[in-house]
């Protein structure tokens, strides 16, 4: 009797695992803007020598250069990772040969996925915009907002409300937003039963974490993940730690490390989700390094450090790619940033 029960239990468990094996893949793609190896190191040391990235078994390196420029900006590298083609700096979702590109998010949507975008910049900033917009200049924020309301994104959290409501064309894009319930705070986001929910966190660019930015990135991620998880369909979710880059531009090590530690908590949450949901792939990378940062002095008790910067801009050094979960082995090695798009497509079986 006991044996029969055990075999029944075993076959049920195997049956479930089998089902999980065949279930479509969820992707959580986390981008630390400007997060090179020195930013990760500094952030890790400032966090008592620990980072959630230590839980990722597969590591690769991504070559970030744009067309013509070895030093990329977030538009060209965002496009490369989101759409799989290199382009010129400043350009979003359009190839160097002037072809409109489809992003991994849009391809997923075409294949029955739900999707989400979270950023600690405005939602029309270059990195998130690379997943839904096709514009010749990243600075055309009002045009990007127009493309955003036409996009299929189901859940979003980010700043930049004024690009939707204080516009040269006097349109109110929040009212025009196609079937998306736009809420005023994270609690309302969590409570909403709508199939599409957005939260515009700030009128303009959100402040830094040190200046009191809310909500915390891991809280935003948790809210969006629980919505995506409650749906029957698989999902694609992009999460950006946007301001690691701005700390680099400011050559401000405390700005960088505080933004990294917030991003690191979101990474930990994503990792945890993937550990409990085996049909999930987590990929963490950067679009480029910012500041030409080096840690040139420090001590091991307080982890206080002295930083040196080479530039107020970006640098051309390769950036690491960390992956965990189903198909994560695809991301080992050294490759162009465009391959991140192709590898994600391969992982979900759409290449
Ligand atoms: Mg960015
Ligand atoms: Zn930058």
XYZ file of C-alpha atoms and ligand atoms in Angstrom:
353
model
C 0.000 0.000 0.000
C 2.694 2.389 1.058
C 4.715 1.442 -1.985
C 1.798 2.090 -4.331
C 1.256 5.489 -2.781
C 4.920 6.287 -3.135
C 4.913 5.297 -6.803
C 1.769 7.354 -7.351
C 3.454 10.323 -5.664
C 6.599 9.765 -7.717
C 4.754 9.645 -11.006
C 2.754 12.739 -10.117
C 5.961 14.577 -9.246
C 7.672 13.481 -12.442
C 4.554 14.416 -14.382
C 4.674 17.887 -12.910
C 8.373 18.315 -13.521
C 7.814 17.173 -17.087
C 5.078 19.733 -17.496
C 7.402 22.390 -16.121
C 10.090 21.333 -18.595
C 7.741 21.979 -21.481
C 6.217 25.167 -20.106
C 7.133 28.295 -22.080
C 10.082 30.208 -20.712
C 9.706 33.392 -18.651
C 12.523 35.902 -19.018
C 13.567 38.478 -16.436
C 16.168 40.725 -18.053
C 17.910 43.108 -15.660
C 20.050 45.942 -17.025
C 22.327 47.953 -14.761
C 22.930 51.068 -16.832
C 26.637 51.909 -16.730
C 27.325 48.880 -14.534
C 30.825 47.724 -15.422
C 32.936 45.342 -13.389
C 34.321 48.194 -11.252
C 30.790 49.390 -10.421
C 29.866 45.833 -9.423
C 33.065 45.520 -7.355
C 32.532 48.867 -5.608
C 28.882 48.071 -4.962
C 29.783 44.643 -3.625
C 32.487 45.975 -1.282
C 30.114 48.679 -0.040
C 27.635 45.889 0.681
C 29.952 44.113 3.105
C 31.651 42.281 0.241
C 28.470 40.604 -0.979
C 26.259 40.672 -4.049
C 23.361 38.588 -5.308
C 25.398 38.152 -8.507
C 27.438 35.525 -6.653
C 24.401 33.252 -7.039
C 24.694 33.179 -10.828
C 26.498 30.116 -12.170
C 26.961 31.268 -15.771
C 28.994 34.344 -16.668
C 29.820 35.859 -20.034
C 31.266 39.075 -21.441
C 29.483 41.405 -23.814
C 31.178 43.611 -26.416
C 29.330 46.897 -26.308
C 30.595 49.072 -29.172
C 28.142 50.920 -31.423
C 28.349 51.420 -35.194
C 31.359 53.719 -35.842
C 31.942 54.391 -32.121
C 33.816 52.084 -29.776
C 32.151 53.938 -26.916
C 28.436 53.288 -27.034
C 25.544 55.182 -25.507
C 22.472 53.614 -23.932
C 20.345 54.028 -27.061
C 22.673 52.070 -29.370
C 23.433 49.383 -26.793
C 19.814 49.195 -25.644
C 18.815 48.649 -29.275
C 21.529 46.008 -29.711
C 20.305 43.988 -26.720
C 16.585 44.565 -27.268
C 16.514 44.216 -31.069
C 19.677 42.316 -32.040
C 21.318 44.884 -34.331
C 24.055 47.448 -33.841
C 23.186 51.027 -34.615
C 24.510 54.590 -34.232
C 24.717 56.290 -30.873
C 21.510 58.148 -30.030
C 19.289 55.931 -32.204
C 16.559 53.717 -30.745
C 15.028 50.699 -32.490
C 16.283 51.604 -35.973
C 19.235 49.833 -37.624
C 22.277 51.505 -39.177
C 20.614 50.790 -42.527
C 17.526 52.702 -41.432
C 15.391 49.624 -40.877
C 12.771 49.649 -38.120
C 13.548 46.863 -35.671
C 11.285 44.674 -33.593
C 12.300 44.136 -29.990
C 12.401 40.915 -28.000
C 9.509 42.295 -25.928
C 7.417 42.856 -29.064
C 8.309 39.427 -30.455
C 7.320 37.846 -27.154
C 4.022 39.770 -27.221
C 3.384 38.480 -30.767
C 3.835 34.966 -29.392
C 1.324 35.135 -26.589
C 3.548 36.507 -23.836
C 2.681 39.198 -21.312
C 5.308 41.847 -20.679
C 6.569 44.391 -18.185
C 9.000 47.300 -18.016
C 10.449 48.828 -14.849
C 13.045 51.586 -14.655
C 14.422 54.023 -12.117
C 14.628 56.648 -14.874
C 11.664 57.858 -16.909
C 9.947 55.091 -18.856
C 10.724 56.994 -22.109
C 14.475 57.074 -21.374
C 16.782 55.307 -23.863
C 17.079 51.918 -22.147
C 13.378 51.115 -21.620
C 12.499 52.868 -24.904
C 14.693 50.387 -26.795
C 12.086 47.734 -26.038
C 9.134 49.488 -27.686
C 10.162 52.591 -29.696
C 11.683 53.316 -33.104
C 13.081 56.841 -33.134
C 16.058 58.460 -34.785
C 16.906 60.410 -31.611
C 16.629 59.298 -27.996
C 15.876 62.932 -27.079
C 12.467 62.860 -28.778
C 10.815 61.991 -25.482
C 7.338 63.133 -26.504
C 7.494 61.000 -29.665
C 8.717 58.056 -27.590
C 5.740 58.532 -25.236
C 3.440 58.352 -28.290
C 5.029 55.048 -29.271
C 4.755 53.839 -25.707
C 0.975 54.191 -25.618
C 0.786 52.168 -28.850
C 2.944 49.410 -27.379
C 1.679 46.125 -25.979
C 3.402 46.493 -22.585
C 1.083 45.090 -19.910
C 2.694 46.350 -16.703
C 5.073 49.246 -16.201
C 6.628 51.367 -13.459
C 8.862 54.349 -14.222
C 9.086 58.142 -14.250
C 8.423 60.798 -16.898
C 4.724 61.591 -16.417
C 5.055 65.051 -17.981
C 6.074 63.557 -21.334
C 2.560 62.093 -21.402
C 0.522 65.058 -20.156
C 2.507 68.308 -20.591
C 3.090 68.091 -24.295
C 3.559 70.437 -27.229
C 0.574 68.788 -28.941
C -1.574 69.298 -25.811
C -2.672 65.670 -25.864
C -3.212 63.761 -22.646
C -1.600 60.396 -23.348
C -2.595 58.973 -19.988
C -6.222 59.299 -21.051
C -5.361 57.855 -24.451
C -3.457 54.947 -22.998
C -4.973 51.914 -24.580
C -6.657 49.832 -21.896
C -3.967 50.494 -19.292
C -5.082 51.530 -15.845
C -2.618 54.196 -14.701
C -2.422 54.235 -10.899
C -1.042 56.804 -8.466
C 1.051 54.618 -6.176
C 2.426 51.139 -5.697
C -0.370 50.085 -3.341
C -2.955 50.899 -5.996
C -0.843 48.953 -8.472
C -0.909 45.903 -6.200
C -4.649 46.223 -5.573
C -5.714 46.727 -9.170
C -7.433 43.859 -10.956
C -6.802 45.368 -14.386
C -5.040 43.258 -17.040
C -2.760 46.181 -17.849
C -1.450 48.486 -15.128
C 1.014 51.376 -15.160
C 2.510 53.618 -12.495
C 4.269 56.842 -13.512
C 6.403 57.452 -10.446
C 7.594 61.041 -11.057
C 6.710 64.022 -13.280
C 10.221 64.090 -14.683
C 13.282 61.952 -14.071
C 13.098 60.247 -10.653
C 15.606 61.516 -8.075
C 18.498 59.389 -6.906
C 18.022 56.892 -4.111
C 20.149 59.127 -1.851
C 17.659 61.922 -2.540
C 14.807 59.675 -1.425
C 13.473 57.977 -4.565
C 10.428 55.763 -4.039
C 9.329 53.060 -4.440
C 12.376 50.819 -3.950
C 13.196 48.886 -7.117
C 12.703 45.483 -5.474
C 9.229 46.560 -4.307
C 8.339 47.573 -7.867
C 9.712 44.286 -9.175
C 7.772 42.316 -6.584
C 4.525 44.073 -7.558
C 5.009 43.505 -11.289
C 6.224 39.922 -10.847
C 3.172 38.968 -8.828
C 0.901 40.362 -11.562
C 2.791 38.516 -14.304
C 2.882 35.369 -12.209
C -0.898 35.450 -11.716
C -1.495 35.236 -15.476
C -1.696 31.991 -17.423
C 0.705 33.175 -20.138
C 4.534 33.307 -19.953
C 6.202 36.712 -19.585
C 9.089 38.913 -20.616
C 10.130 41.501 -18.037
C 12.872 44.122 -18.302
C 14.103 45.816 -15.105
C 16.577 48.692 -15.277
C 18.777 50.075 -12.512
C 19.016 53.310 -14.487
C 20.983 55.565 -12.195
C 24.147 53.527 -11.665
C 25.032 55.306 -14.924
C 24.191 58.741 -13.555
C 26.462 58.141 -10.577
C 29.189 57.309 -13.094
C 28.561 60.514 -15.059
C 28.742 62.457 -11.793
C 31.994 60.613 -10.912
C 30.332 59.999 -7.548
C 31.218 56.664 -5.960
C 28.502 56.901 -3.266
C 25.881 57.550 -5.933
C 27.087 54.472 -7.846
C 27.253 52.130 -4.849
C 23.879 53.124 -3.386
C 22.174 52.653 -6.753
C 23.970 49.338 -7.191
C 22.844 48.063 -3.788
C 19.230 48.838 -4.672
C 19.631 47.075 -8.026
C 21.297 44.148 -6.248
C 18.171 43.628 -4.113
C 16.067 43.450 -7.259
C 18.526 40.912 -8.690
C 18.185 38.828 -5.509
C 14.414 38.877 -5.855
C 14.533 37.814 -9.511
C 16.956 35.020 -8.634
C 14.649 33.846 -5.894
C 11.702 33.806 -8.273
C 13.657 31.712 -10.776
C 14.682 29.271 -8.066
C 11.001 28.709 -7.298
C 9.852 28.767 -10.935
C 12.065 26.485 -12.964
C 10.770 27.706 -16.330
C 12.380 31.109 -15.745
C 15.597 32.556 -17.164
C 17.255 35.508 -15.431
C 19.868 37.547 -17.307
C 21.715 40.456 -15.689
C 24.030 42.739 -17.636
C 24.936 46.343 -18.408
C 24.689 48.397 -21.575
C 28.203 49.830 -21.045
C 30.548 51.043 -18.342
C 30.363 54.668 -17.176
C 33.145 56.795 -15.751
C 36.175 54.622 -16.512
C 36.040 53.737 -12.833
C 38.860 52.110 -10.896
C 39.064 51.369 -7.192
C 42.588 52.454 -6.333
C 42.662 52.220 -2.539
C 40.637 50.626 0.224
C 40.683 48.536 3.314
C 39.050 45.292 4.263
C 37.461 46.167 7.596
C 35.138 49.001 6.689
C 35.395 48.459 2.922
C 35.987 52.180 2.568
C 37.454 52.881 -0.839
C 39.017 55.516 -2.935
C 37.836 55.710 -6.517
C 39.393 57.164 -9.595
C 37.488 58.112 -12.723
C 38.828 58.529 -16.235
C 35.896 60.281 -17.873
C 32.542 61.959 -17.184
C 31.223 59.798 -20.023
C 31.095 56.107 -20.925
C 33.957 53.715 -21.669
C 34.389 50.882 -24.171
C 35.327 48.092 -21.771
C 33.382 44.818 -22.066
C 30.640 44.280 -19.501
C 29.729 41.053 -17.695
C 26.567 39.022 -18.340
C 25.231 36.864 -15.508
C 22.572 34.223 -16.109
C 20.582 31.756 -14.075
C 17.905 29.190 -14.862
C 16.687 27.343 -17.891
C 18.927 27.902 -20.966
C 21.311 30.077 -18.942
C 24.268 28.125 -20.387
C 23.700 29.982 -23.691
C 25.138 33.111 -22.109
C 28.643 31.792 -21.341
C 31.562 33.105 -23.385
C 32.477 36.361 -25.112
C 30.098 37.797 -27.696
C 28.626 40.987 -29.147
C 25.804 42.640 -27.173
C 23.490 41.889 -30.126
C 23.855 38.193 -29.277
C 21.971 38.764 -26.029
C 18.825 39.315 -28.128
C 19.525 36.201 -30.222
C 20.318 34.083 -27.187
C 17.071 35.120 -25.486
C 15.163 34.253 -28.679
C 16.913 30.887 -28.800
C 16.088 30.279 -25.148
C 12.372 30.740 -25.810
C 12.572 28.699 -29.025
C 11.834 31.511 -31.471
C 15.181 31.975 -33.232
Mg 19.299 53.775 -19.056
Zn 25.207 57.289 -19.539
